[in-house]
Amino acid sequence: VRGWRIRMGPRTKRATAKSPEPASKKPRKAASQPAAKKAKTVKKTVKVDPREFAEVLLDTCKALMLCSRTQWNSSEDVTKSFRVVQSEDFSAGGGVLRLLPTDAREPMMRMAMLYSQRFEDEFENWSDESDEDAEEEEEEEEEDDPELTKKLLEDIDENAEMEDHEDLLFGDIMKTEHFFQFKPLFTLEQAAGLIASHAEGGALDKALEAAIDACNDADVEEVEEDEGEHEEEEQEEEEVEGIDLPWKDA
């Protein structure tokens, strides 16, 4: 209705929004520099030729075979323990064995013993065959054919020229492939180090040479002792027959 003012209650002042107080400025932190990236260490992969590794161990085994000595326990020990004990002494090749990892030393000595036994068996078979051949030659001596003899000698000379001196000594019994089984006993680094030390002037090369020289000197001494003992035995046999040997004094 005109003229009528509808009062809706007391008029209130509009609240004026206060402008927000400026936030206190905090000191800016210095921009952190990116952390220096750590240099990645690239691990070099060591490569080892298994055949070259096996060839080094083959040479090592040959030296140990030449240096090993069979020993027996003393008579006093036998009398007390009633045991005759045979042992293989590889102490002359100790300088060589110390260059191998600990886990590989015993297997290498056992390998040398196995090869030595094989050579003994082969030598006995060869000796028996030689005796049989000698008997056959004696029987056929009267019917000897000069042309056949000449041809056989020529064949022997050709074979000797083709074969290496080392092969004549060790034959075809020892093979490089036999030493691949030693791989699990070496790390790559150890195998690479052994191959490097086998080069001329390396630690293994010097140790092998020293061991073989020491064994050769020992062999000369043993031969001289055996010759002296053999001469004494011959003199005793000439002087006293077995039936005339005296009894032990009471």
Tab-separated table of C-alpha atoms in Angstrom:
chain	number	residue	atom	x	y	z
A	1	VAL	CA	0.000	0.000	0.000
A	2	ARG	CA	1.427	3.303	-0.926
A	3	GLY	CA	2.474	5.503	1.901
A	4	TRP	CA	3.015	2.620	4.132
A	5	ARG	CA	6.599	1.736	4.863
A	6	ILE	CA	7.049	-1.648	6.140
A	7	ARG	CA	9.603	-1.545	8.821
A	8	MET	CA	11.660	-4.698	8.810
A	9	GLY	CA	13.498	-3.927	11.988
A	10	PRO	CA	16.252	-1.548	12.897
A	11	ARG	CA	18.578	-0.700	10.132
A	12	THR	CA	22.043	-1.969	10.645
A	13	LYS	CA	25.167	-0.663	9.152
A	14	ARG	CA	26.744	-2.864	6.613
A	15	ALA	CA	29.845	-4.404	7.910
A	16	THR	CA	32.730	-3.333	5.777
A	17	ALA	CA	35.134	-6.099	5.230
A	18	LYS	CA	38.494	-5.223	6.503
A	19	SER	CA	41.245	-5.660	4.036
A	20	PRO	CA	43.542	-8.457	5.187
A	21	GLU	CA	46.769	-7.402	6.777
A	22	PRO	CA	49.702	-8.088	4.582
A	23	ALA	CA	51.376	-11.308	5.688
A	24	SER	CA	54.700	-10.804	7.251
A	25	LYS	CA	57.294	-11.549	4.655
A	26	LYS	CA	59.511	-14.433	5.675
A	27	PRO	CA	63.103	-14.340	4.558
A	28	ARG	CA	63.520	-16.386	1.456
A	29	LYS	CA	65.697	-19.415	1.764
A	30	ALA	CA	68.633	-19.548	-0.478
A	31	ALA	CA	67.861	-21.720	-3.414
A	32	SER	CA	69.370	-25.081	-2.617
A	33	GLN	CA	71.836	-26.181	-5.233
A	34	PRO	CA	71.182	-29.580	-6.743
A	35	ALA	CA	73.160	-32.284	-4.980
A	36	ALA	CA	76.168	-33.386	-6.896
A	37	LYS	CA	75.477	-36.695	-8.552
A	38	LYS	CA	77.645	-39.494	-7.286
A	39	ALA	CA	79.901	-40.868	-9.920
A	40	LYS	CA	78.747	-44.324	-10.858
A	41	THR	CA	81.459	-46.912	-10.389
A	42	VAL	CA	81.489	-49.041	-13.477
A	43	LYS	CA	82.610	-52.540	-12.574
A	44	LYS	CA	84.837	-53.978	-15.239
A	45	THR	CA	83.915	-57.495	-16.230
A	46	VAL	CA	86.873	-59.855	-16.131
A	47	LYS	CA	87.097	-62.269	-19.040
A	48	VAL	CA	89.001	-65.521	-18.755
A	49	ASP	CA	89.589	-68.078	-21.483
A	50	PRO	CA	88.717	-71.471	-19.881
A	51	ARG	CA	91.183	-73.328	-22.078
A	52	GLU	CA	94.040	-70.993	-21.174
A	53	PHE	CA	93.087	-71.373	-17.513
A	54	ALA	CA	93.121	-75.170	-17.824
A	55	GLU	CA	96.498	-75.143	-19.585
A	56	VAL	CA	98.027	-73.201	-16.694
A	57	LEU	CA	96.687	-75.760	-14.220
A	58	LEU	CA	97.995	-78.570	-16.430
A	59	ASP	CA	101.528	-77.130	-16.207
A	60	THR	CA	101.086	-76.742	-12.460
A	61	CYS	CA	100.033	-80.365	-12.078
A	62	LYS	CA	103.037	-81.579	-14.116
A	63	ALA	CA	105.420	-79.739	-11.808
A	64	LEU	CA	103.747	-81.210	-8.714
A	65	MET	CA	104.030	-84.708	-10.183
A	66	LEU	CA	107.766	-84.240	-10.664
A	67	CYS	CA	108.178	-82.836	-7.142
A	68	SER	CA	106.085	-85.328	-5.167
A	69	ARG	CA	107.867	-87.933	-3.062
A	70	THR	CA	106.449	-91.141	-1.584
A	71	GLN	CA	107.244	-91.528	2.092
A	72	TRP	CA	106.668	-94.269	4.658
A	73	ASN	CA	106.307	-93.968	8.395
A	74	SER	CA	109.346	-94.856	10.445
A	75	SER	CA	110.157	-98.357	11.636
A	76	GLU	CA	109.671	-97.215	15.214
A	77	ASP	CA	106.166	-95.978	14.405
A	78	VAL	CA	105.330	-99.221	12.587
A	79	THR	CA	106.495	-101.251	15.576
A	80	LYS	CA	104.324	-99.261	17.984
A	81	SER	CA	101.183	-98.719	15.883
A	82	PHE	CA	101.336	-101.901	13.734
A	83	ARG	CA	100.519	-99.737	10.735
A	84	VAL	CA	102.557	-99.216	7.583
A	85	VAL	CA	101.558	-95.781	6.313
A	86	GLN	CA	102.406	-94.485	2.853
A	87	SER	CA	102.073	-90.764	2.163
A	88	GLU	CA	102.719	-88.407	-0.725
A	89	ASP	CA	104.892	-85.435	0.171
A	90	PHE	CA	104.298	-82.299	-1.927
A	91	SER	CA	106.235	-79.941	0.334
A	92	ALA	CA	108.843	-79.387	-2.392
A	93	GLY	CA	106.067	-77.769	-4.437
A	94	GLY	CA	104.738	-75.709	-1.543
A	95	GLY	CA	105.639	-72.441	-3.257
A	96	VAL	CA	103.447	-73.428	-6.198
A	97	LEU	CA	100.518	-74.649	-4.096
A	98	ARG	CA	100.454	-71.466	-2.040
A	99	LEU	CA	99.628	-69.497	-5.205
A	100	LEU	CA	96.410	-71.499	-5.651
A	101	PRO	CA	93.202	-70.774	-3.712
A	102	THR	CA	92.957	-72.839	-0.532
A	103	ASP	CA	90.029	-74.869	-1.870
A	104	ALA	CA	91.984	-75.863	-4.988
A	105	ARG	CA	95.151	-77.141	-3.297
A	106	GLU	CA	93.979	-80.556	-2.114
A	107	PRO	CA	92.168	-81.406	-5.413
A	108	MET	CA	95.310	-80.447	-7.345
A	109	MET	CA	97.478	-82.764	-5.217
A	110	ARG	CA	94.979	-85.590	-5.649
A	111	MET	CA	94.944	-85.003	-9.410
A	112	ALA	CA	98.742	-85.295	-9.476
A	113	MET	CA	98.540	-88.560	-7.512
A	114	LEU	CA	95.956	-90.015	-9.910
A	115	TYR	CA	98.079	-89.133	-12.934
A	116	SER	CA	101.182	-90.618	-11.302
A	117	GLN	CA	99.347	-93.874	-10.685
A	118	ARG	CA	98.197	-93.956	-14.294
A	119	PHE	CA	101.768	-93.495	-15.486
A	120	GLU	CA	102.992	-96.317	-13.253
A	121	ASP	CA	100.316	-98.642	-14.636
A	122	GLU	CA	101.144	-97.640	-18.203
A	123	PHE	CA	104.866	-98.177	-17.596
A	124	GLU	CA	104.268	-101.662	-16.212
A	125	ASN	CA	102.135	-102.584	-19.231
A	126	TRP	CA	104.758	-101.139	-21.568
A	127	SER	CA	107.509	-103.046	-19.771
A	128	ASP	CA	105.616	-106.334	-20.123
A	129	GLU	CA	105.015	-105.686	-23.808
A	130	SER	CA	108.698	-104.808	-24.304
A	131	ASP	CA	109.741	-108.088	-22.710
A	132	GLU	CA	107.428	-110.005	-25.039
A	133	ASP	CA	108.724	-108.106	-28.058
A	134	ALA	CA	112.308	-108.803	-27.012
A	135	GLU	CA	111.583	-112.520	-26.825
A	136	GLU	CA	109.998	-112.454	-30.285
A	137	GLU	CA	112.961	-110.537	-31.688
A	138	GLU	CA	115.365	-113.093	-30.290
A	139	GLU	CA	113.390	-115.858	-31.959
A	140	GLU	CA	113.312	-114.042	-35.299
A	141	GLU	CA	116.874	-112.725	-35.094
A	142	GLU	CA	118.173	-115.322	-37.554
A	143	GLU	CA	115.495	-114.333	-40.095
A	144	ASP	CA	116.097	-110.575	-39.762
A	145	ASP	CA	115.133	-108.519	-42.818
A	146	PRO	CA	117.514	-105.520	-43.270
A	147	GLU	CA	115.018	-103.587	-45.417
A	148	LEU	CA	112.230	-103.999	-42.862
A	149	THR	CA	114.554	-102.905	-40.052
A	150	LYS	CA	115.549	-99.792	-41.988
A	151	LYS	CA	111.909	-98.898	-42.637
A	152	LEU	CA	110.997	-99.312	-38.955
A	153	LEU	CA	113.886	-97.051	-37.895
A	154	GLU	CA	112.773	-94.382	-40.364
A	155	ASP	CA	109.223	-94.496	-38.978
A	156	ILE	CA	110.562	-94.084	-35.442
A	157	ASP	CA	112.626	-91.040	-36.464
A	158	GLU	CA	109.621	-89.404	-38.142
A	159	ASN	CA	107.423	-89.943	-35.102
A	160	ALA	CA	110.111	-88.561	-32.804
A	161	GLU	CA	110.339	-85.369	-34.896
A	162	MET	CA	106.565	-84.906	-34.877
A	163	GLU	CA	106.123	-85.472	-31.159
A	164	ASP	CA	107.046	-82.786	-28.708
A	165	HIS	CA	109.560	-83.587	-25.973
A	166	GLU	CA	106.919	-82.874	-23.353
A	167	ASP	CA	104.514	-85.312	-25.016
A	168	LEU	CA	107.173	-88.003	-24.878
A	169	LEU	CA	107.448	-87.422	-21.138
A	170	PHE	CA	103.770	-87.173	-20.232
A	171	GLY	CA	102.188	-89.048	-23.140
A	172	ASP	CA	98.528	-88.556	-23.949
A	173	ILE	CA	97.275	-89.367	-20.437
A	174	MET	CA	97.145	-85.759	-19.240
A	175	LYS	CA	94.603	-83.597	-21.049
A	176	THR	CA	93.665	-79.940	-20.771
A	177	GLU	CA	89.985	-80.829	-20.568
A	178	HIS	CA	90.517	-82.597	-17.250
A	179	PHE	CA	91.129	-79.252	-15.537
A	180	PHE	CA	87.868	-77.519	-16.464
A	181	GLN	CA	86.420	-79.041	-13.282
A	182	PHE	CA	88.588	-76.618	-11.268
A	183	LYS	CA	86.595	-73.588	-12.477
A	184	PRO	CA	84.121	-73.633	-9.527
A	185	LEU	CA	87.092	-73.390	-7.140
A	186	PHE	CA	88.298	-70.073	-8.646
A	187	THR	CA	86.694	-66.669	-8.942
A	188	LEU	CA	87.149	-64.880	-12.246
A	189	GLU	CA	89.629	-62.533	-10.592
A	190	GLN	CA	91.628	-65.431	-9.129
A	191	ALA	CA	91.702	-67.247	-12.468
A	192	ALA	CA	92.831	-64.123	-14.315
A	193	GLY	CA	95.528	-63.501	-11.708
A	194	LEU	CA	96.823	-67.067	-11.996
A	195	ILE	CA	97.059	-66.808	-15.781
A	196	ALA	CA	98.909	-63.490	-15.507
A	197	SER	CA	101.369	-64.911	-12.966
A	198	HIS	CA	102.100	-67.830	-15.305
A	199	ALA	CA	103.621	-65.470	-17.862
A	200	GLU	CA	107.399	-65.284	-18.068
A	201	GLY	CA	108.770	-63.635	-14.948
A	202	GLY	CA	105.472	-63.960	-13.063
A	203	ALA	CA	105.097	-65.377	-9.563
A	204	LEU	CA	103.781	-68.764	-10.721
A	205	ASP	CA	106.394	-69.024	-13.470
A	206	LYS	CA	109.201	-68.461	-10.952
A	207	ALA	CA	107.658	-70.843	-8.408
A	208	LEU	CA	107.365	-73.636	-10.995
A	209	GLU	CA	110.961	-73.184	-12.092
A	210	ALA	CA	112.259	-73.125	-8.509
A	211	ALA	CA	110.269	-76.238	-7.554
A	212	ILE	CA	111.499	-78.241	-10.554
A	213	ASP	CA	115.126	-77.181	-9.971
A	214	ALA	CA	114.893	-78.225	-6.299
A	215	CYS	CA	113.402	-81.585	-7.278
A	216	ASN	CA	116.113	-82.212	-9.864
A	217	ASP	CA	118.791	-81.574	-7.239
A	218	ALA	CA	117.034	-83.990	-4.862
A	219	ASP	CA	116.857	-86.622	-7.614
A	220	VAL	CA	120.619	-86.393	-8.198
A	221	GLU	CA	121.277	-86.921	-4.487
A	222	GLU	CA	118.906	-89.904	-4.376
A	223	VAL	CA	120.576	-91.506	-7.393
A	224	GLU	CA	124.023	-91.125	-5.803
A	225	GLU	CA	122.755	-92.641	-2.532
A	226	ASP	CA	121.085	-95.542	-4.372
A	227	GLU	CA	124.269	-96.265	-6.334
A	228	GLY	CA	126.301	-96.340	-3.118
A	229	GLU	CA	123.814	-98.660	-1.413
A	230	HIS	CA	123.722	-100.909	-4.475
A	231	GLU	CA	127.514	-101.249	-4.471
A	232	GLU	CA	127.480	-102.128	-0.764
A	233	GLU	CA	124.778	-104.751	-1.341
A	234	GLU	CA	126.772	-106.312	-4.187
A	235	GLN	CA	129.855	-106.523	-1.971
A	236	GLU	CA	127.845	-108.124	0.826
A	237	GLU	CA	126.308	-110.656	-1.571
A	238	GLU	CA	129.757	-111.596	-2.864
A	239	GLU	CA	131.188	-111.970	0.605
A	240	VAL	CA	128.282	-113.667	2.385
A	241	GLU	CA	125.616	-115.881	0.859
A	242	GLY	CA	122.115	-115.647	2.290
A	243	ILE	CA	122.313	-119.006	4.020
A	244	ASP	CA	125.472	-117.974	5.824
A	245	LEU	CA	124.079	-114.751	7.319
A	246	PRO	CA	124.649	-114.608	11.088
A	247	TRP	CA	121.855	-114.711	13.639
A	248	LYS	CA	121.091	-111.700	15.801
A	249	ASP	CA	123.150	-111.534	18.981
A	250	ALA	CA	121.232	-112.439	22.117
